[in-house]
Amino acid sequence: SENFVVYVSQDGMDHAQVTSTIDSYGRKVRHLINRRNTTGIKKKEEAKRYHSYYAIAHHYKWAIDTIFKEPRLERVIIFEEDLQLSPDIFDYFLATSHFFDEDHTLYA
């Protein structure tokens, strides 16, 4: 995983244990915190603001926008927090990444 920049995106600041766990990794991860600024929400969306699907979508959009502001990133791998990953997952992505460079019709 030393070939990858690992971002951890946290939705809000109301879970001290989550913040503490992420921060315990130190420089191994970049901790992103969505502070849930709702000032730009349209009225129609505002009525749905508290539905979980809207909150999740809002957080994903914010996190992806934030990550792609990094000028050197060519690819992004997104994992949910509840996945169990194989120890060689990063090796797998490194070994297969050339397929995406060679064939622009591939999307994963």
mmCIF file of N, CA, C and O in Angstrom:
data_model
loop_
_atom_site.group_PDB
_atom_site.id
_atom_site.type_symbol
_atom_site.label_atom_id
_atom_site.label_comp_id
_atom_site.label_asym_id
_atom_site.label_seq_id
_atom_site.Cartn_x
_atom_site.Cartn_y
_atom_site.Cartn_z
ATOM 1 N N SER A 1 0.810 -1.205 0.000
ATOM 2 C CA SER A 1 0.000 0.000 0.000
ATOM 3 C C SER A 1 0.845 1.257 0.000
ATOM 4 O O SER A 1 0.308 2.350 -0.069
ATOM 5 N N GLU A 2 2.166 1.121 0.068
ATOM 6 C CA GLU A 2 3.019 2.312 0.047
ATOM 7 C C GLU A 2 2.980 3.045 -1.284
ATOM 8 O O GLU A 2 3.404 4.190 -1.373
ATOM 9 N N ASN A 3 2.453 2.403 -2.329
ATOM 10 C CA ASN A 3 2.304 3.053 -3.627
ATOM 11 C C ASN A 3 1.016 3.855 -3.741
ATOM 12 O O ASN A 3 0.768 4.468 -4.766
ATOM 13 N N PHE A 4 0.203 3.827 -2.705
ATOM 14 C CA PHE A 4 -1.103 4.469 -2.738
ATOM 15 C C PHE A 4 -1.213 5.524 -1.652
ATOM 16 O O PHE A 4 -0.673 5.363 -0.560
ATOM 17 N N VAL A 5 -1.936 6.581 -1.970
ATOM 18 C CA VAL A 5 -2.317 7.550 -0.957
ATOM 19 C C VAL A 5 -3.667 7.082 -0.419
ATOM 20 O O VAL A 5 -4.602 6.873 -1.180
ATOM 21 N N VAL A 6 -3.760 6.869 0.873
ATOM 22 C CA VAL A 6 -4.989 6.365 1.477
ATOM 23 C C VAL A 6 -5.718 7.518 2.151
ATOM 24 O O VAL A 6 -5.171 8.184 3.028
ATOM 25 N N TYR A 7 -6.939 7.760 1.701
ATOM 26 C CA TYR A 7 -7.796 8.773 2.296
ATOM 27 C C TYR A 7 -8.878 8.064 3.098
ATOM 28 O O TYR A 7 -9.397 7.040 2.663
ATOM 29 N N VAL A 8 -9.224 8.619 4.230
ATOM 30 C CA VAL A 8 -10.358 8.140 5.002
ATOM 31 C C VAL A 8 -11.301 9.317 5.156
ATOM 32 O O VAL A 8 -10.928 10.369 5.681
ATOM 33 N N SER A 9 -12.508 9.146 4.672
ATOM 34 C CA SER A 9 -13.491 10.218 4.680
ATOM 35 C C SER A 9 -14.500 9.986 5.798
ATOM 36 O O SER A 9 -15.167 8.960 5.833
ATOM 37 N N GLN A 10 -14.602 10.960 6.685
ATOM 38 C CA GLN A 10 -15.522 10.874 7.819
ATOM 39 C C GLN A 10 -16.646 11.874 7.625
ATOM 40 O O GLN A 10 -16.409 13.037 7.320
ATOM 41 N N ASP A 11 -17.862 11.421 7.828
ATOM 42 C CA ASP A 11 -19.033 12.283 7.656
ATOM 43 C C ASP A 11 -19.420 12.897 9.002
ATOM 44 O O ASP A 11 -20.037 12.254 9.832
ATOM 45 N N GLY A 12 -19.028 14.136 9.216
ATOM 46 C CA GLY A 12 -19.363 14.839 10.456
ATOM 47 C C GLY A 12 -18.338 14.601 11.548
ATOM 48 O O GLY A 12 -17.449 13.764 11.432
ATOM 49 N N MET A 13 -18.494 15.350 12.616
ATOM 50 C CA MET A 13 -17.551 15.294 13.731
ATOM 51 C C MET A 13 -18.183 14.733 14.998
ATOM 52 O O MET A 13 -17.615 14.826 16.067
ATOM 53 N N ASP A 14 -19.371 14.157 14.891
ATOM 54 C CA ASP A 14 -20.107 13.779 16.085
ATOM 55 C C ASP A 14 -19.777 12.379 16.609
ATOM 56 O O ASP A 14 -20.463 11.870 17.485
ATOM 57 N N HIS A 15 -18.728 11.765 16.101
ATOM 58 C CA HIS A 15 -18.337 10.436 16.565
ATOM 59 C C HIS A 15 -16.861 10.463 16.941
ATOM 60 O O HIS A 15 -15.988 10.156 16.124
ATOM 61 N N ALA A 16 -16.583 10.788 18.187
ATOM 62 C CA ALA A 16 -15.208 10.942 18.661
ATOM 63 C C ALA A 16 -14.401 9.658 18.509
ATOM 64 O O ALA A 16 -13.203 9.701 18.203
ATOM 65 N N GLN A 17 -15.041 8.512 18.688
ATOM 66 C CA GLN A 17 -14.324 7.242 18.578
ATOM 67 C C GLN A 17 -13.860 6.999 17.138
ATOM 68 O O GLN A 17 -12.755 6.507 16.911
ATOM 69 N N VAL A 18 -14.686 7.380 16.160
ATOM 70 C CA VAL A 18 -14.292 7.242 14.753
ATOM 71 C C VAL A 18 -13.114 8.162 14.464
ATOM 72 O O VAL A 18 -12.115 7.750 13.860
ATOM 73 N N THR A 19 -13.213 9.403 14.896
ATOM 74 C CA THR A 19 -12.131 10.367 14.688
ATOM 75 C C THR A 19 -10.838 9.854 15.314
ATOM 76 O O THR A 19 -9.775 9.889 14.687
ATOM 77 N N SER A 20 -10.916 9.359 16.534
ATOM 78 C CA SER A 20 -9.745 8.853 17.243
ATOM 79 C C SER A 20 -9.124 7.662 16.521
ATOM 80 O O SER A 20 -7.901 7.563 16.402
ATOM 81 N N THR A 21 -9.965 6.754 16.029
ATOM 82 C CA THR A 21 -9.456 5.577 15.315
ATOM 83 C C THR A 21 -8.735 5.986 14.040
ATOM 84 O O THR A 21 -7.635 5.505 13.752
ATOM 85 N N ILE A 22 -9.332 6.879 13.270
ATOM 86 C CA ILE A 22 -8.700 7.344 12.025
ATOM 87 C C ILE A 22 -7.384 8.037 12.340
ATOM 88 O O ILE A 22 -6.354 7.767 11.715
ATOM 89 N N ASP A 23 -7.393 8.913 13.328
ATOM 90 C CA ASP A 23 -6.190 9.659 13.687
ATOM 91 C C ASP A 23 -5.079 8.754 14.220
ATOM 92 O O ASP A 23 -3.898 9.100 14.138
ATOM 93 N N SER A 24 -5.441 7.581 14.738
ATOM 94 C CA SER A 24 -4.435 6.667 15.277
ATOM 95 C C SER A 24 -3.507 6.122 14.183
ATOM 96 O O SER A 24 -2.423 5.627 14.482
ATOM 97 N N TYR A 25 -3.901 6.227 12.922
ATOM 98 C CA TYR A 25 -3.064 5.775 11.821
ATOM 99 C C TYR A 25 -2.017 6.804 11.424
ATOM 100 O O TYR A 25 -1.154 6.536 10.590
ATOM 101 N N GLY A 26 -2.105 7.990 11.990
ATOM 102 C CA GLY A 26 -1.092 9.017 11.765
ATOM 103 C C GLY A 26 -0.922 9.376 10.304
ATOM 104 O O GLY A 26 -1.888 9.585 9.579
ATOM 105 N N ARG A 27 0.323 9.384 9.849
ATOM 106 C CA ARG A 27 0.652 9.799 8.480
ATOM 107 C C ARG A 27 0.333 8.744 7.425
ATOM 108 O O ARG A 27 0.498 8.990 6.244
ATOM 109 N N LYS A 28 -0.135 7.581 7.854
ATOM 110 C CA LYS A 28 -0.460 6.521 6.897
ATOM 111 C C LYS A 28 -1.719 6.835 6.109
ATOM 112 O O LYS A 28 -1.937 6.279 5.038
ATOM 113 N N VAL A 29 -2.570 7.699 6.650
ATOM 114 C CA VAL A 29 -3.811 8.061 5.965
ATOM 115 C C VAL A 29 -3.987 9.574 5.975
ATOM 116 O O VAL A 29 -3.440 10.276 6.820
ATOM 117 N N ARG A 30 -4.767 10.048 5.015
ATOM 118 C CA ARG A 30 -5.187 11.450 5.005
ATOM 119 C C ARG A 30 -6.646 11.474 5.447
ATOM 120 O O ARG A 30 -7.502 10.875 4.807
ATOM 121 N N HIS A 31 -6.888 12.152 6.524
ATOM 122 C CA HIS A 31 -8.212 12.181 7.149
ATOM 123 C C HIS A 31 -9.009 13.351 6.592
ATOM 124 O O HIS A 31 -8.655 14.508 6.775
ATOM 125 N N LEU A 32 -10.094 13.037 5.882
ATOM 126 C CA LEU A 32 -11.000 14.051 5.346
ATOM 127 C C LEU A 32 -12.244 14.088 6.214
ATOM 128 O O LEU A 32 -12.797 13.053 6.550
ATOM 129 N N ILE A 33 -12.690 15.284 6.562
ATOM 130 C CA ILE A 33 -13.870 15.415 7.401
ATOM 131 C C ILE A 33 -14.893 16.292 6.698
ATOM 132 O O ILE A 33 -14.622 17.453 6.391
ATOM 133 N N ASN A 34 -16.061 15.729 6.429
ATOM 134 C CA ASN A 34 -17.166 16.475 5.836
ATOM 135 C C ASN A 34 -17.934 17.140 6.976
ATOM 136 O O ASN A 34 -18.557 16.469 7.792
ATOM 137 N N ARG A 35 -17.902 18.445 6.998
ATOM 138 C CA ARG A 35 -18.543 19.180 8.093
ATOM 139 C C ARG A 35 -20.028 19.449 7.836
ATOM 140 O O ARG A 35 -20.667 20.178 8.566
ATOM 141 N N ARG A 36 -20.563 18.862 6.771
ATOM 142 C CA ARG A 36 -21.999 18.917 6.463
ATOM 143 C C ARG A 36 -22.541 20.348 6.343
ATOM 144 O O ARG A 36 -23.512 20.714 6.976
ATOM 145 N N ASN A 37 -21.913 21.126 5.521
ATOM 146 C CA ASN A 37 -22.401 22.477 5.261
ATOM 147 C C ASN A 37 -23.633 22.369 4.374
ATOM 148 O O ASN A 37 -23.561 21.949 3.235
ATOM 149 N N THR A 38 -24.790 22.767 4.887
ATOM 150 C CA THR A 38 -26.044 22.640 4.142
ATOM 151 C C THR A 38 -26.514 23.966 3.565
ATOM 152 O O THR A 38 -27.638 24.060 3.083
ATOM 153 N N THR A 39 -25.667 24.989 3.555
ATOM 154 C CA THR A 39 -26.113 26.303 3.091
ATOM 155 C C THR A 39 -26.469 26.312 1.611
ATOM 156 O O THR A 39 -27.281 27.121 1.193
ATOM 157 N N GLY A 40 -25.895 25.417 0.804
ATOM 158 C CA GLY A 40 -26.175 25.415 -0.620
ATOM 159 C C GLY A 40 -27.263 24.450 -1.051
ATOM 160 O O GLY A 40 -27.505 24.260 -2.235
ATOM 161 N N ILE A 41 -27.962 23.843 -0.119
ATOM 162 C CA ILE A 41 -28.993 22.857 -0.453
ATOM 163 C C ILE A 41 -30.233 23.558 -0.988
ATOM 164 O O ILE A 41 -30.711 24.526 -0.418
ATOM 165 N N LYS A 42 -30.730 23.054 -2.095
ATOM 166 C CA LYS A 42 -31.952 23.609 -2.678
ATOM 167 C C LYS A 42 -33.154 23.258 -1.806
ATOM 168 O O LYS A 42 -33.129 22.294 -1.058
ATOM 169 N N LYS A 43 -34.229 24.029 -1.924
ATOM 170 C CA LYS A 43 -35.408 23.811 -1.069
ATOM 171 C C LYS A 43 -35.972 22.399 -1.211
ATOM 172 O O LYS A 43 -36.333 21.774 -0.234
ATOM 173 N N LYS A 44 -36.051 21.893 -2.434
ATOM 174 C CA LYS A 44 -36.589 20.545 -2.630
ATOM 175 C C LYS A 44 -35.716 19.512 -1.924
ATOM 176 O O LYS A 44 -36.211 18.584 -1.300
ATOM 177 N N GLU A 45 -34.410 19.708 -2.019
ATOM 178 C CA GLU A 45 -33.490 18.794 -1.358
ATOM 179 C C GLU A 45 -33.542 18.970 0.166
ATOM 180 O O GLU A 45 -33.366 18.013 0.904
ATOM 181 N N GLU A 46 -33.778 20.173 0.603
ATOM 182 C CA GLU A 46 -33.792 20.452 2.030
ATOM 183 C C GLU A 46 -34.828 19.604 2.758
ATOM 184 O O GLU A 46 -34.596 19.146 3.875
ATOM 185 N N ALA A 47 -35.955 19.349 2.110
ATOM 186 C CA ALA A 47 -37.005 18.534 2.723
ATOM 187 C C ALA A 47 -36.514 17.098 2.942
ATOM 188 O O ALA A 47 -36.974 16.413 3.849
ATOM 189 N N LYS A 48 -35.564 16.657 2.130
ATOM 190 C CA LYS A 48 -35.049 15.293 2.235
ATOM 191 C C LYS A 48 -33.741 15.212 3.020
ATOM 192 O O LYS A 48 -33.163 14.151 3.155
ATOM 193 N N ARG A 49 -33.302 16.329 3.533
ATOM 194 C CA ARG A 49 -31.969 16.434 4.136
ATOM 195 C C ARG A 49 -31.669 15.335 5.148
ATOM 196 O O ARG A 49 -30.541 14.878 5.258
ATOM 197 N N TYR A 50 -32.646 14.881 5.877
ATOM 198 C CA TYR A 50 -32.375 13.924 6.943
ATOM 199 C C TYR A 50 -32.547 12.468 6.533
ATOM 200 O O TYR A 50 -32.334 11.578 7.331
ATOM 201 N N HIS A 51 -32.912 12.224 5.303
ATOM 202 C CA HIS A 51 -32.992 10.842 4.842
ATOM 203 C C HIS A 51 -31.586 10.294 4.661
ATOM 204 O O HIS A 51 -30.720 10.958 4.111
ATOM 205 N N SER A 52 -31.370 9.069 5.084
ATOM 206 C CA SER A 52 -30.029 8.498 5.049
ATOM 207 C C SER A 52 -29.466 8.408 3.635
ATOM 208 O O SER A 52 -28.276 8.645 3.433
ATOM 209 N N TYR A 53 -30.298 8.089 2.652
ATOM 210 C CA TYR A 53 -29.767 7.977 1.293
ATOM 211 C C TYR A 53 -29.278 9.315 0.781
ATOM 212 O O TYR A 53 -28.289 9.402 0.052
ATOM 213 N N TYR A 54 -29.940 10.401 1.163
ATOM 214 C CA TYR A 54 -29.484 11.713 0.731
ATOM 215 C C TYR A 54 -28.167 12.065 1.412
ATOM 216 O O TYR A 54 -27.243 12.576 0.793
ATOM 217 N N ALA A 55 -28.059 11.766 2.696
ATOM 218 C CA ALA A 55 -26.836 12.056 3.436
ATOM 219 C C ALA A 55 -25.656 11.274 2.858
ATOM 220 O O ALA A 55 -24.558 11.816 2.705
ATOM 221 N N ILE A 56 -25.884 10.012 2.524
ATOM 222 C CA ILE A 56 -24.816 9.195 1.950
ATOM 223 C C ILE A 56 -24.397 9.737 0.591
ATOM 224 O O ILE A 56 -23.205 9.877 0.299
ATOM 225 N N ALA A 57 -25.346 10.061 -0.252
ATOM 226 C CA ALA A 57 -25.032 10.608 -1.580
ATOM 227 C C ALA A 57 -24.272 11.921 -1.460
ATOM 228 O O ALA A 57 -23.302 12.165 -2.184
ATOM 229 N N HIS A 58 -24.712 12.768 -0.552
ATOM 230 C CA HIS A 58 -24.045 14.055 -0.337
ATOM 231 C C HIS A 58 -22.599 13.824 0.108
ATOM 232 O O HIS A 58 -21.675 14.481 -0.383
ATOM 233 N N HIS A 59 -22.408 12.883 1.018
ATOM 234 C CA HIS A 59 -21.062 12.609 1.505
ATOM 235 C C HIS A 59 -20.175 12.044 0.393
ATOM 236 O O HIS A 59 -19.018 12.463 0.236
ATOM 237 N N TYR A 60 -20.683 11.103 -0.390
ATOM 238 C CA TYR A 60 -19.899 10.559 -1.495
ATOM 239 C C TYR A 60 -19.493 11.653 -2.471
ATOM 240 O O TYR A 60 -18.345 11.715 -2.904
ATOM 241 N N LYS A 61 -20.424 12.506 -2.843
ATOM 242 C CA LYS A 61 -20.100 13.594 -3.773
ATOM 243 C C LYS A 61 -19.018 14.486 -3.194
ATOM 244 O O LYS A 61 -18.045 14.823 -3.866
ATOM 245 N N TRP A 62 -19.172 14.859 -1.945
ATOM 246 C CA TRP A 62 -18.187 15.714 -1.299
ATOM 247 C C TRP A 62 -16.814 15.036 -1.273
ATOM 248 O O TRP A 62 -15.801 15.640 -1.621
ATOM 249 N N ALA A 63 -16.768 13.768 -0.873
ATOM 250 C CA ALA A 63 -15.498 13.055 -0.751
ATOM 251 C C ALA A 63 -14.815 12.899 -2.109
ATOM 252 O O ALA A 63 -13.609 13.139 -2.238
ATOM 253 N N ILE A 64 -15.567 12.516 -3.121
ATOM 254 C CA ILE A 64 -14.980 12.325 -4.455
ATOM 255 C C ILE A 64 -14.506 13.660 -5.021
ATOM 256 O O ILE A 64 -13.408 13.752 -5.585
ATOM 257 N N ASP A 65 -15.302 14.712 -4.883
ATOM 258 C CA ASP A 65 -14.869 16.045 -5.330
ATOM 259 C C ASP A 65 -13.580 16.453 -4.629
ATOM 260 O O ASP A 65 -12.657 16.977 -5.256
ATOM 261 N N THR A 66 -13.502 16.218 -3.332
ATOM 262 C CA THR A 66 -12.323 16.596 -2.553
ATOM 263 C C THR A 66 -11.093 15.823 -3.012
ATOM 264 O O THR A 66 -10.016 16.396 -3.208
ATOM 265 N N ILE A 67 -11.243 14.527 -3.217
ATOM 266 C CA ILE A 67 -10.108 13.696 -3.617
ATOM 267 C C ILE A 67 -9.616 14.072 -5.014
ATOM 268 O O ILE A 67 -8.416 14.158 -5.257
ATOM 269 N N PHE A 68 -10.528 14.332 -5.945
ATOM 270 C CA PHE A 68 -10.101 14.643 -7.304
ATOM 271 C C PHE A 68 -9.537 16.046 -7.451
ATOM 272 O O PHE A 68 -9.060 16.408 -8.525
ATOM 273 N N LYS A 69 -9.532 16.828 -6.391
ATOM 274 C CA LYS A 69 -8.839 18.120 -6.429
ATOM 275 C C LYS A 69 -7.331 17.927 -6.338
ATOM 276 O O LYS A 69 -6.574 18.844 -6.614
ATOM 277 N N GLU A 70 -6.907 16.738 -5.948
ATOM 278 C CA GLU A 70 -5.474 16.420 -5.920
ATOM 279 C C GLU A 70 -4.999 16.341 -7.371
ATOM 280 O O GLU A 70 -5.486 15.513 -8.142
ATOM 281 N N PRO A 71 -4.048 17.167 -7.757
ATOM 282 C CA PRO A 71 -3.672 17.241 -9.176
ATOM 283 C C PRO A 71 -2.979 16.006 -9.734
ATOM 284 O O PRO A 71 -3.038 15.761 -10.919
ATOM 285 N N ARG A 72 -2.339 15.197 -8.920
ATOM 286 C CA ARG A 72 -1.559 14.081 -9.442
ATOM 287 C C ARG A 72 -2.318 12.773 -9.511
ATOM 288 O O ARG A 72 -1.796 11.776 -9.975
ATOM 289 N N LEU A 73 -3.527 12.711 -9.036
ATOM 290 C CA LEU A 73 -4.245 11.446 -8.997
ATOM 291 C C LEU A 73 -4.759 11.064 -10.383
ATOM 292 O O LEU A 73 -5.414 11.842 -11.050
ATOM 293 N N GLU A 74 -4.435 9.857 -10.796
ATOM 294 C CA GLU A 74 -4.926 9.336 -12.062
ATOM 295 C C GLU A 74 -6.099 8.390 -11.852
ATOM 296 O O GLU A 74 -6.920 8.209 -12.734
ATOM 297 N N ARG A 75 -6.138 7.756 -10.694
ATOM 298 C CA ARG A 75 -7.169 6.776 -10.387
ATOM 299 C C ARG A 75 -7.568 6.896 -8.922
ATOM 300 O O ARG A 75 -6.786 7.345 -8.095
ATOM 301 N N VAL A 76 -8.759 6.419 -8.644
ATOM 302 C CA VAL A 76 -9.238 6.374 -7.268
ATOM 303 C C VAL A 76 -9.903 5.017 -7.055
ATOM 304 O O VAL A 76 -10.659 4.550 -7.904
ATOM 305 N N ILE A 77 -9.603 4.399 -5.941
ATOM 306 C CA ILE A 77 -10.250 3.158 -5.537
ATOM 307 C C ILE A 77 -11.072 3.494 -4.302
ATOM 308 O O ILE A 77 -10.545 4.037 -3.337
ATOM 309 N N ILE A 78 -12.355 3.172 -4.341
ATOM 310 C CA ILE A 78 -13.237 3.502 -3.226
ATOM 311 C C ILE A 78 -13.713 2.216 -2.569
ATOM 312 O O ILE A 78 -14.235 1.329 -3.235
ATOM 313 N N PHE A 79 -13.522 2.146 -1.254
ATOM 314 C CA PHE A 79 -13.981 1.011 -0.465
ATOM 315 C C PHE A 79 -14.943 1.509 0.599
ATOM 316 O O PHE A 79 -14.760 2.577 1.166
ATOM 317 N N GLU A 80 -15.931 0.708 0.906
ATOM 318 C CA GLU A 80 -16.807 0.961 2.053
ATOM 319 C C GLU A 80 -16.089 0.484 3.308
ATOM 320 O O GLU A 80 -15.229 -0.384 3.253
ATOM 321 N N GLU A 81 -16.480 1.014 4.442
ATOM 322 C CA GLU A 81 -15.796 0.677 5.689
ATOM 323 C C GLU A 81 -16.071 -0.739 6.174
ATOM 324 O O GLU A 81 -15.324 -1.279 6.984
ATOM 325 N N ASP A 82 -17.093 -1.376 5.676
ATOM 326 C CA ASP A 82 -17.443 -2.698 6.193
ATOM 327 C C ASP A 82 -16.950 -3.852 5.317
ATOM 328 O O ASP A 82 -17.341 -4.987 5.511
ATOM 329 N N LEU A 83 -16.061 -3.578 4.383
ATOM 330 C CA LEU A 83 -15.520 -4.627 3.521
ATOM 331 C C LEU A 83 -14.338 -5.316 4.182
ATOM 332 O O LEU A 83 -13.556 -4.688 4.891
ATOM 333 N N GLN A 84 -14.215 -6.597 3.923
ATOM 334 C CA GLN A 84 -13.016 -7.327 4.322
ATOM 335 C C GLN A 84 -12.194 -7.531 3.062
ATOM 336 O O GLN A 84 -12.634 -8.213 2.130
ATOM 337 N N LEU A 85 -11.028 -6.928 3.037
ATOM 338 C CA LEU A 85 -10.197 -6.937 1.845
ATOM 339 C C LEU A 85 -9.096 -7.979 1.942
ATOM 340 O O LEU A 85 -8.567 -8.237 3.021
ATOM 341 N N SER A 86 -8.753 -8.529 0.799
ATOM 342 C CA SER A 86 -7.637 -9.460 0.721
ATOM 343 C C SER A 86 -6.337 -8.704 0.998
ATOM 344 O O SER A 86 -6.194 -7.544 0.599
ATOM 345 N N PRO A 87 -5.375 -9.333 1.651
ATOM 346 C CA PRO A 87 -4.102 -8.648 1.924
ATOM 347 C C PRO A 87 -3.359 -8.206 0.666
ATOM 348 O O PRO A 87 -2.550 -7.288 0.717
ATOM 349 N N ASP A 88 -3.659 -8.836 -0.475
ATOM 350 C CA ASP A 88 -2.963 -8.465 -1.709
ATOM 351 C C ASP A 88 -3.808 -7.574 -2.625
ATOM 352 O O ASP A 88 -3.512 -7.440 -3.806
ATOM 353 N N ILE A 89 -4.814 -6.907 -2.084
ATOM 354 C CA ILE A 89 -5.723 -6.106 -2.910
ATOM 355 C C ILE A 89 -4.984 -5.006 -3.676
ATOM 356 O O ILE A 89 -5.255 -4.763 -4.843
ATOM 357 N N PHE A 90 -4.020 -4.352 -3.027
ATOM 358 C CA PHE A 90 -3.294 -3.283 -3.705
ATOM 359 C C PHE A 90 -2.380 -3.844 -4.789
ATOM 360 O O PHE A 90 -2.224 -3.241 -5.852
ATOM 361 N N ASP A 91 -1.796 -5.004 -4.538
ATOM 362 C CA ASP A 91 -0.986 -5.663 -5.567
ATOM 363 C C ASP A 91 -1.844 -5.998 -6.783
ATOM 364 O O ASP A 91 -1.411 -5.852 -7.929
ATOM 365 N N TYR A 92 -3.054 -6.451 -6.537
ATOM 366 C CA TYR A 92 -3.986 -6.769 -7.619
ATOM 367 C C TYR A 92 -4.271 -5.528 -8.471
ATOM 368 O O TYR A 92 -4.202 -5.571 -9.698
ATOM 369 N N PHE A 93 -4.576 -4.427 -7.821
ATOM 370 C CA PHE A 93 -4.870 -3.198 -8.571
ATOM 371 C C PHE A 93 -3.644 -2.695 -9.332
ATOM 372 O O PHE A 93 -3.765 -2.214 -10.456
ATOM 373 N N LEU A 94 -2.471 -2.805 -8.731
ATOM 374 C CA LEU A 94 -1.254 -2.412 -9.449
ATOM 375 C C LEU A 94 -1.025 -3.291 -10.675
ATOM 376 O O LEU A 94 -0.664 -2.806 -11.746
ATOM 377 N N ALA A 95 -1.246 -4.587 -10.513
ATOM 378 C CA ALA A 95 -1.001 -5.530 -11.610
ATOM 379 C C ALA A 95 -1.986 -5.369 -12.758
ATOM 380 O O ALA A 95 -1.659 -5.672 -13.909
ATOM 381 N N THR A 96 -3.183 -4.908 -12.481
ATOM 382 C CA THR A 96 -4.202 -4.802 -13.531
ATOM 383 C C THR A 96 -4.440 -3.369 -14.020
ATOM 384 O O THR A 96 -5.193 -3.163 -14.965
ATOM 385 N N SER A 97 -3.802 -2.400 -13.415
ATOM 386 C CA SER A 97 -4.075 -1.002 -13.772
ATOM 387 C C SER A 97 -3.732 -0.671 -15.225
ATOM 388 O O SER A 97 -4.360 0.192 -15.833
ATOM 389 N N HIS A 98 -2.764 -1.360 -15.799
ATOM 390 C CA HIS A 98 -2.385 -1.079 -17.185
ATOM 391 C C HIS A 98 -3.539 -1.344 -18.158
ATOM 392 O O HIS A 98 -3.603 -0.733 -19.228
ATOM 393 N N PHE A 99 -4.460 -2.235 -17.800
ATOM 394 C CA PHE A 99 -5.608 -2.489 -18.671
ATOM 395 C C PHE A 99 -6.427 -1.215 -18.883
ATOM 396 O O PHE A 99 -6.947 -0.971 -19.968
ATOM 397 N N PHE A 100 -6.552 -0.407 -17.857
ATOM 398 C CA PHE A 100 -7.322 0.824 -17.955
ATOM 399 C C PHE A 100 -6.593 1.871 -18.789
ATOM 400 O O PHE A 100 -7.222 2.705 -19.434
ATOM 401 N N ASP A 101 -5.272 1.826 -18.791
ATOM 402 C CA ASP A 101 -4.492 2.739 -19.631
ATOM 403 C C ASP A 101 -4.598 2.340 -21.098
ATOM 404 O O ASP A 101 -4.632 3.195 -21.983
ATOM 405 N N GLU A 102 -4.664 1.051 -21.348
ATOM 406 C CA GLU A 102 -4.664 0.544 -22.717
ATOM 407 C C GLU A 102 -6.045 0.542 -23.365
ATOM 408 O O GLU A 102 -6.157 0.666 -24.576
ATOM 409 N N ASP A 103 -7.087 0.374 -22.591
ATOM 410 C CA ASP A 103 -8.435 0.260 -23.127
ATOM 411 C C ASP A 103 -9.371 1.234 -22.388
ATOM 412 O O ASP A 103 -9.819 0.966 -21.287
ATOM 413 N N HIS A 104 -9.641 2.366 -22.999
ATOM 414 C CA HIS A 104 -10.435 3.420 -22.355
ATOM 415 C C HIS A 104 -11.942 3.095 -22.317
ATOM 416 O O HIS A 104 -12.716 3.877 -21.781
ATOM 417 N N THR A 105 -12.321 1.943 -22.862
ATOM 418 C CA THR A 105 -13.725 1.541 -22.743
ATOM 419 C C THR A 105 -13.986 0.781 -21.444
ATOM 420 O O THR A 105 -15.131 0.505 -21.121
ATOM 421 N N LEU A 106 -12.915 0.445 -20.726
ATOM 422 C CA LEU A 106 -13.078 -0.266 -19.448
ATOM 423 C C LEU A 106 -13.432 0.724 -18.341
ATOM 424 O O LEU A 106 -12.906 1.820 -18.269
ATOM 425 N N TYR A 107 -14.321 0.275 -17.495
ATOM 426 C CA TYR A 107 -14.716 1.064 -16.337
ATOM 427 C C TYR A 107 -14.995 0.102 -15.205
ATOM 428 O O TYR A 107 -15.679 -0.892 -15.385
ATOM 429 N N ALA A 108 -14.433 0.382 -14.070
ATOM 430 C CA ALA A 108 -14.664 -0.506 -12.922
ATOM 431 C C ALA A 108 -15.022 0.311 -11.707
ATOM 432 O O ALA A 108 -14.674 1.436 -11.575
#
